[in-house]
């Protein structure tokens, strides 16, 4: 079949039905709980809540002493309860992550079971914080026990089984052949999804050779003509999104970049520093505009959320400016799947335990195509940056251990070793000073099956980003004002990302527990619930 047969180009999957065996139905009527409060109102289509946000403002008095002043801001939140029909379009759909997440959603929707050497395995969403974890709803007043609910049930979120999937790739391989090329999944599982995946053919994509490793060229046989940015490329991608939406009867689409890591783009005044300059640079075919930035611009102009799962600086200042101008959602960067996820939890624990981390050595080798692309220095540099900055906030927050500007030694090494395929080996050493001149040395050997760790994050990013399109807010003190969306830069996604993109001028939080807390408590606030507190005073004051 012609690789781009119209009927198959970006062929979709999914029939809007979440009757998978391992997951709850997604219709609003299946909502697990209601909040009984004068501050929360349910209508057929909306959840309306009045939420008091309590913070502490810290200033310094004339003597240089801190003054902490409790503050309260009351917000009105509105949640659209209608779960829409959602499409997920992946850039790099034919890659290890793209094929794995597609096969995984099919397996879950059909409730597949397959034989392995360790016996039968059933489809699941392990590794997804939304589908695989819970949150504390509250406490049973009689039994005094915590009541925990599936994270997915705190708000009416889309169910991943219902996602309609499509996307682009510079490789023309259909998803079944690409799944074989990826060598991630068990043959007994592949055999059960092969037929569907064979019908899925990535749409042609844009390819500007200078942005990814030269060793990727042999894959590039599925191209939109033109090897540098143009408005024609922007418009073609926008049309692809509109066509996908129309062909599949979708209410909305979320686009994610899970294509190769690009080199960083130089930030050039007059080229990509403002929205207008970036649009002009694209019109003029400026060499410094990357494929990922072209996709971001196309999605922003199409008001389609765009998430960057790779470490390059897709969101040049002009792209952020454009997103803000259009009120379009963007998020990134770089899925946080294994070695760095562990680091962002372990460093948080050590430093908050008062242990002075003095060096972190992070080495890994892997043998997949991502590793092959990263074997090129300029692409590795993008990854080195995202993997290195993840401890900055935790170090800067502890002035007891670290003087201003002081930080642990930190090195990141990535080597390409084809033999291990997608099963990355991460070796880390954490070296710390402890009491009275002692040392603690923590050595970790962590085999990360990279695509099986990243695929659930792709799902979480889509589900959360889509949920954010159905949440709006206004200040209670301005009852006549219009509800509006969160800031265009979705920093709420940071738990899934190594180098969280935040609204300009706002701090970056990398500590994993804080990131999860932000996601949990913002969603709780949208149904009028207080932040999760571990104070449990009810168990201490009686
Ligand atoms: N654990 C993980 O797998 C993990 C974690 C963090 C980040 N990432 C990032 O996710 C990305 C994908 O990882 P992967 O293992 O799936 O890599 P992969 O190389 O298997 O897949 C990338 C795909 O993108 C395609 N591609 C390249 N340029 C393209 C373009 N301009 N348009 C469309 N398609 C294009 C390639 O043909 C390939 O099929 C990489 O950037 C990687 O660094 C992966
Ligand atoms: O998320 P994480 O395991 O820290 O980082 C991973 C790196 O260790 C790996 O080398 C790279 O190929 C993956 O894309 C991913 O970025």
Tab-separated table of N, CA and C in Angstrom, residues 324-411:
chain	number	residue	atom	x	y	z
A	324	UNK	N	1.515	32.798	24.382
A	324	UNK	CA	0.812	33.701	25.311
A	324	UNK	C	-0.162	34.594	24.550
A	325	UNK	N	0.272	35.079	23.388
A	325	UNK	CA	-0.592	35.959	22.586
A	325	UNK	C	-1.875	35.226	22.179
A	326	UNK	N	-1.737	33.930	21.862
A	326	UNK	CA	-2.898	33.171	21.378
A	326	UNK	C	-3.616	32.404	22.486
A	327	UNK	N	-3.077	32.457	23.695
A	327	UNK	CA	-3.692	31.691	24.785
A	327	UNK	C	-3.666	30.199	24.514
A	328	UNK	N	-2.605	29.763	23.779
A	328	UNK	CA	-2.466	28.328	23.447
A	328	UNK	C	-1.532	27.681	24.464
A	329	UNK	N	-1.822	26.409	24.780
A	329	UNK	CA	-1.017	25.709	25.791
A	329	UNK	C	0.238	25.086	25.173
A	330	UNK	N	1.363	25.283	25.873
A	330	UNK	CA	2.619	24.589	25.532
A	330	UNK	C	3.197	23.998	26.811
A	331	UNK	N	4.011	22.944	26.656
A	331	UNK	CA	4.639	22.341	27.829
A	331	UNK	C	5.886	21.578	27.431
A	332	UNK	N	6.794	21.424	28.367
A	332	UNK	CA	8.029	20.660	28.112
A	332	UNK	C	8.978	20.862	29.267
A	333	UNK	N	10.221	20.464	29.255
A	333	UNK	CA	10.846	19.752	28.159
A	333	UNK	C	11.390	18.421	28.669
A	334	UNK	N	11.441	17.416	27.764
A	334	UNK	CA	12.188	16.185	28.006
A	334	UNK	C	11.553	15.270	29.050
A	335	UNK	N	10.905	14.203	28.571
A	335	UNK	CA	10.265	13.250	29.486
A	335	UNK	C	11.230	12.895	30.615
A	336	UNK	N	10.713	12.831	31.830
A	336	UNK	CA	11.540	12.442	32.987
A	336	UNK	C	11.184	11.006	33.348
A	337	UNK	N	11.964	10.047	32.817
A	337	UNK	CA	11.465	8.670	32.825
A	337	UNK	C	12.216	7.730	33.759
A	338	UNK	N	13.538	7.933	33.942
A	338	UNK	CA	14.252	6.904	34.685
A	338	UNK	C	15.341	7.452	35.579
A	339	UNK	N	16.537	7.622	35.001
A	339	UNK	CA	17.704	8.043	35.811
A	339	UNK	C	17.445	9.405	36.461
A	340	UNK	N	16.893	10.329	35.721
A	340	UNK	CA	16.671	11.680	36.253
A	340	UNK	C	15.502	11.713	37.229
A	341	UNK	N	14.504	10.856	36.973
A	341	UNK	CA	13.361	10.806	37.896
A	341	UNK	C	13.843	10.352	39.272
A	342	UNK	N	14.681	9.326	39.255
A	342	UNK	CA	15.269	8.804	40.501
A	342	UNK	C	16.079	9.909	41.176
A	343	UNK	N	16.853	10.645	40.359
A	343	UNK	CA	17.721	11.708	40.896
A	343	UNK	C	16.885	12.794	41.571
A	344	UNK	N	15.759	13.155	40.934
A	344	UNK	CA	14.969	14.280	41.469
A	344	UNK	C	14.251	13.886	42.760
A	345	UNK	N	14.166	12.590	43.039
A	345	UNK	CA	13.606	12.143	44.320
A	345	UNK	C	14.718	11.966	45.354
A	346	UNK	N	15.819	11.362	44.928
A	346	UNK	CA	16.909	11.042	45.862
A	346	UNK	C	17.601	12.307	46.360
A	347	UNK	N	17.859	13.245	45.452
A	347	UNK	CA	18.523	14.495	45.851
A	347	UNK	C	17.624	15.274	46.815
A	348	UNK	N	16.326	15.253	46.541
A	348	UNK	CA	15.360	15.930	47.425
A	348	UNK	C	15.441	15.319	48.827
A	349	UNK	N	15.472	13.989	48.888
A	349	UNK	CA	15.567	13.287	50.184
A	349	UNK	C	16.867	13.617	50.887
A	350	UNK	N	17.984	13.518	50.205
A	350	UNK	CA	19.284	13.718	50.871
A	350	UNK	C	19.410	15.140	51.414
A	351	UNK	N	19.125	16.120	50.571
A	351	UNK	CA	19.325	17.515	50.990
A	351	UNK	C	18.336	17.893	52.069
A	352	UNK	N	17.099	17.401	51.963
A	352	UNK	CA	16.113	17.713	53.011
A	352	UNK	C	16.330	16.918	54.280
A	353	UNK	N	17.232	15.956	54.215
A	353	UNK	CA	17.632	15.233	55.433
A	353	UNK	C	18.860	15.884	56.051
A	354	UNK	N	19.308	16.979	55.452
A	354	UNK	CA	20.472	17.699	55.977
A	354	UNK	C	21.780	17.033	55.634
A	355	UNK	N	21.753	16.178	54.616
A	355	UNK	CA	22.971	15.497	54.174
A	355	UNK	C	23.556	16.289	53.007
A	356	UNK	N	24.865	16.622	53.108
A	356	UNK	CA	25.426	17.532	52.104
A	356	UNK	C	25.978	16.752	50.917
A	357	UNK	N	25.154	16.687	49.890
A	357	UNK	CA	25.565	16.041	48.643
A	357	UNK	C	26.712	16.840	48.047
A	358	UNK	N	27.828	16.198	47.721
A	358	UNK	CA	28.962	16.952	47.172
A	358	UNK	C	29.285	16.541	45.745
A	359	UNK	N	28.832	15.355	45.332
A	359	UNK	CA	29.036	15.030	43.915
A	359	UNK	C	28.016	14.007	43.445
A	360	UNK	N	27.619	14.175	42.166
A	360	UNK	CA	26.696	13.243	41.490
A	360	UNK	C	27.340	12.860	40.161
A	361	UNK	N	27.592	11.567	40.009
A	361	UNK	CA	28.122	11.068	38.729
A	361	UNK	C	27.040	10.215	38.089
A	362	UNK	N	26.534	10.687	36.938
A	362	UNK	CA	25.446	9.973	36.253
A	362	UNK	C	25.924	9.511	34.902
A	363	UNK	N	26.096	8.208	34.800
A	363	UNK	CA	26.514	7.588	33.542
A	363	UNK	C	25.381	6.708	33.050
A	364	UNK	N	25.175	6.685	31.732
A	364	UNK	CA	24.311	5.628	31.222
A	364	UNK	C	24.712	5.259	29.813
A	365	UNK	N	24.388	4.009	29.447
A	365	UNK	CA	24.546	3.620	28.056
A	365	UNK	C	23.273	2.942	27.599
A	366	UNK	N	22.992	3.104	26.313
A	366	UNK	CA	21.775	2.542	25.738
A	366	UNK	C	22.021	2.290	24.267
A	367	UNK	N	21.162	1.446	23.687
A	367	UNK	CA	21.441	1.000	22.323
A	367	UNK	C	20.318	1.250	21.344
A	368	UNK	N	19.338	2.125	21.762
A	368	UNK	CA	18.237	2.368	20.815
A	368	UNK	C	18.572	3.526	19.880
A	369	UNK	N	17.621	3.879	19.016
A	369	UNK	CA	17.901	4.930	18.040
A	369	UNK	C	18.087	6.282	18.706
A	370	UNK	N	17.441	6.470	19.868
A	370	UNK	CA	17.630	7.708	20.637
A	370	UNK	C	19.098	7.807	21.022
A	371	UNK	N	19.637	6.694	21.510
A	371	UNK	CA	21.050	6.667	21.887
A	371	UNK	C	21.955	6.910	20.694
A	372	UNK	N	21.531	6.371	19.545
A	372	UNK	CA	22.324	6.577	18.314
A	372	UNK	C	22.355	8.068	17.961
A	373	UNK	N	21.196	8.713	18.048
A	373	UNK	CA	21.125	10.149	17.755
A	373	UNK	C	21.947	10.939	18.774
A	374	UNK	N	21.895	10.500	20.039
A	374	UNK	CA	22.622	11.221	21.103
A	374	UNK	C	24.125	10.975	21.050
A	375	UNK	N	24.545	10.033	20.204
A	375	UNK	CA	25.993	9.806	20.083
A	375	UNK	C	26.654	10.958	19.330
A	376	UNK	N	25.835	11.822	18.795
A	376	UNK	CA	26.335	13.027	18.136
A	376	UNK	C	26.399	14.151	19.167
A	377	UNK	N	27.549	14.812	19.298
A	377	UNK	CA	27.822	15.736	20.393
A	377	UNK	C	26.772	16.827	20.536
A	378	UNK	N	26.313	17.412	19.442
A	378	UNK	CA	25.399	18.555	19.578
A	378	UNK	C	24.041	18.106	20.114
A	379	UNK	N	23.630	16.894	19.761
A	379	UNK	CA	22.363	16.390	20.281
A	379	UNK	C	22.552	15.953	21.737
A	380	UNK	N	23.710	15.357	22.038
A	380	UNK	CA	24.009	14.974	23.432
A	380	UNK	C	23.981	16.215	24.316
A	381	UNK	N	24.510	17.331	23.819
A	381	UNK	CA	24.584	18.556	24.642
A	381	UNK	C	23.190	18.989	25.095
A	382	UNK	N	22.201	18.827	24.220
A	382	UNK	CA	20.811	19.174	24.620
A	382	UNK	C	20.392	18.318	25.813
A	383	UNK	N	20.725	17.034	25.742
A	383	UNK	CA	20.326	16.097	26.810
A	383	UNK	C	21.148	16.356	28.081
A	384	UNK	N	22.420	16.675	27.905
A	384	UNK	CA	23.287	16.939	29.063
A	384	UNK	C	22.732	18.109	29.880
A	385	UNK	N	22.243	19.128	29.182
A	385	UNK	CA	21.686	20.301	29.874
A	385	UNK	C	20.454	19.903	30.690
A	386	UNK	N	19.542	19.188	30.056
A	386	UNK	CA	18.286	18.859	30.762
A	386	UNK	C	18.549	17.906	31.919
A	387	UNK	N	19.551	17.056	31.797
A	387	UNK	CA	19.847	16.080	32.863
A	387	UNK	C	20.685	16.686	33.973
A	388	UNK	N	21.295	17.836	33.715
A	388	UNK	CA	22.206	18.419	34.700
A	388	UNK	C	21.528	19.459	35.588
A	389	UNK	N	20.496	20.113	35.102
A	389	UNK	CA	19.921	21.234	35.859
A	389	UNK	C	18.891	20.792	36.885
A	390	UNK	N	18.677	19.484	36.986
A	390	UNK	CA	17.523	18.990	37.739
A	390	UNK	C	17.712	19.143	39.246
A	391	UNK	N	18.930	19.454	39.722
A	391	UNK	CA	19.126	19.556	41.175
A	391	UNK	C	19.183	21.006	41.655
A	392	UNK	N	19.184	21.958	40.738
A	392	UNK	CA	19.452	23.363	41.084
A	392	UNK	C	18.519	23.902	42.158
A	393	UNK	N	17.204	23.664	42.021
A	393	UNK	CA	16.255	24.261	42.975
A	393	UNK	C	16.447	23.695	44.373
A	394	UNK	N	16.761	22.401	44.454
A	394	UNK	CA	16.899	21.766	45.774
A	394	UNK	C	18.149	22.257	46.486
A	395	UNK	N	19.212	22.454	45.724
A	395	UNK	CA	20.471	22.965	46.291
A	395	UNK	C	20.289	24.411	46.731
A	396	UNK	N	19.695	25.220	45.860
A	396	UNK	CA	19.554	26.654	46.189
A	396	UNK	C	18.625	26.890	47.377
A	397	UNK	N	17.755	25.921	47.661
A	397	UNK	CA	16.797	26.098	48.770
A	397	UNK	C	17.440	25.823	50.115
A	398	UNK	N	18.658	25.274	50.137
A	398	UNK	CA	19.260	24.903	51.424
A	398	UNK	C	20.539	25.688	51.672
A	399	UNK	N	20.378	26.871	52.302
A	399	UNK	CA	21.544	27.732	52.565
A	399	UNK	C	22.310	27.273	53.801
A	400	UNK	N	21.789	26.280	54.495
A	400	UNK	CA	22.515	25.723	55.647
A	400	UNK	C	23.671	24.861	55.130
A	401	UNK	N	23.388	24.073	54.084
A	401	UNK	CA	24.420	23.185	53.546
A	401	UNK	C	25.301	23.878	52.504
A	402	UNK	N	24.693	24.756	51.718
A	402	UNK	CA	25.419	25.312	50.567
A	402	UNK	C	25.485	26.835	50.654
A	403	UNK	N	26.726	27.346	50.498
A	403	UNK	CA	26.858	28.809	50.419
A	403	UNK	C	26.299	29.260	49.057
A	404	UNK	N	26.023	30.538	48.929
A	404	UNK	CA	25.476	31.046	47.659
A	404	UNK	C	26.404	30.687	46.505
A	405	UNK	N	25.842	30.075	45.506
A	405	UNK	CA	26.631	29.702	44.333
A	405	UNK	C	27.317	28.355	44.467
A	406	UNK	N	27.312	27.774	45.667
A	406	UNK	CA	27.962	26.468	45.867
A	406	UNK	C	27.003	25.357	45.423
A	407	UNK	N	27.512	24.328	44.802
A	407	UNK	CA	26.650	23.211	44.392
A	407	UNK	C	27.495	21.956	44.233
A	408	UNK	N	26.863	20.791	44.251
A	408	UNK	CA	27.611	19.533	44.099
A	408	UNK	C	28.278	19.470	42.715
A	409	UNK	N	29.394	18.763	42.640
A	409	UNK	CA	29.922	18.402	41.309
A	409	UNK	C	28.865	17.526	40.644
A	410	UNK	N	28.692	17.698	39.350
A	410	UNK	CA	27.632	16.920	38.685
A	410	UNK	C	28.076	16.635	37.263
A	411	UNK	N	28.197	15.344	36.937
A	411	UNK	CA	28.580	15.031	35.560
A	411	UNK	C	27.592	14.050	34.950
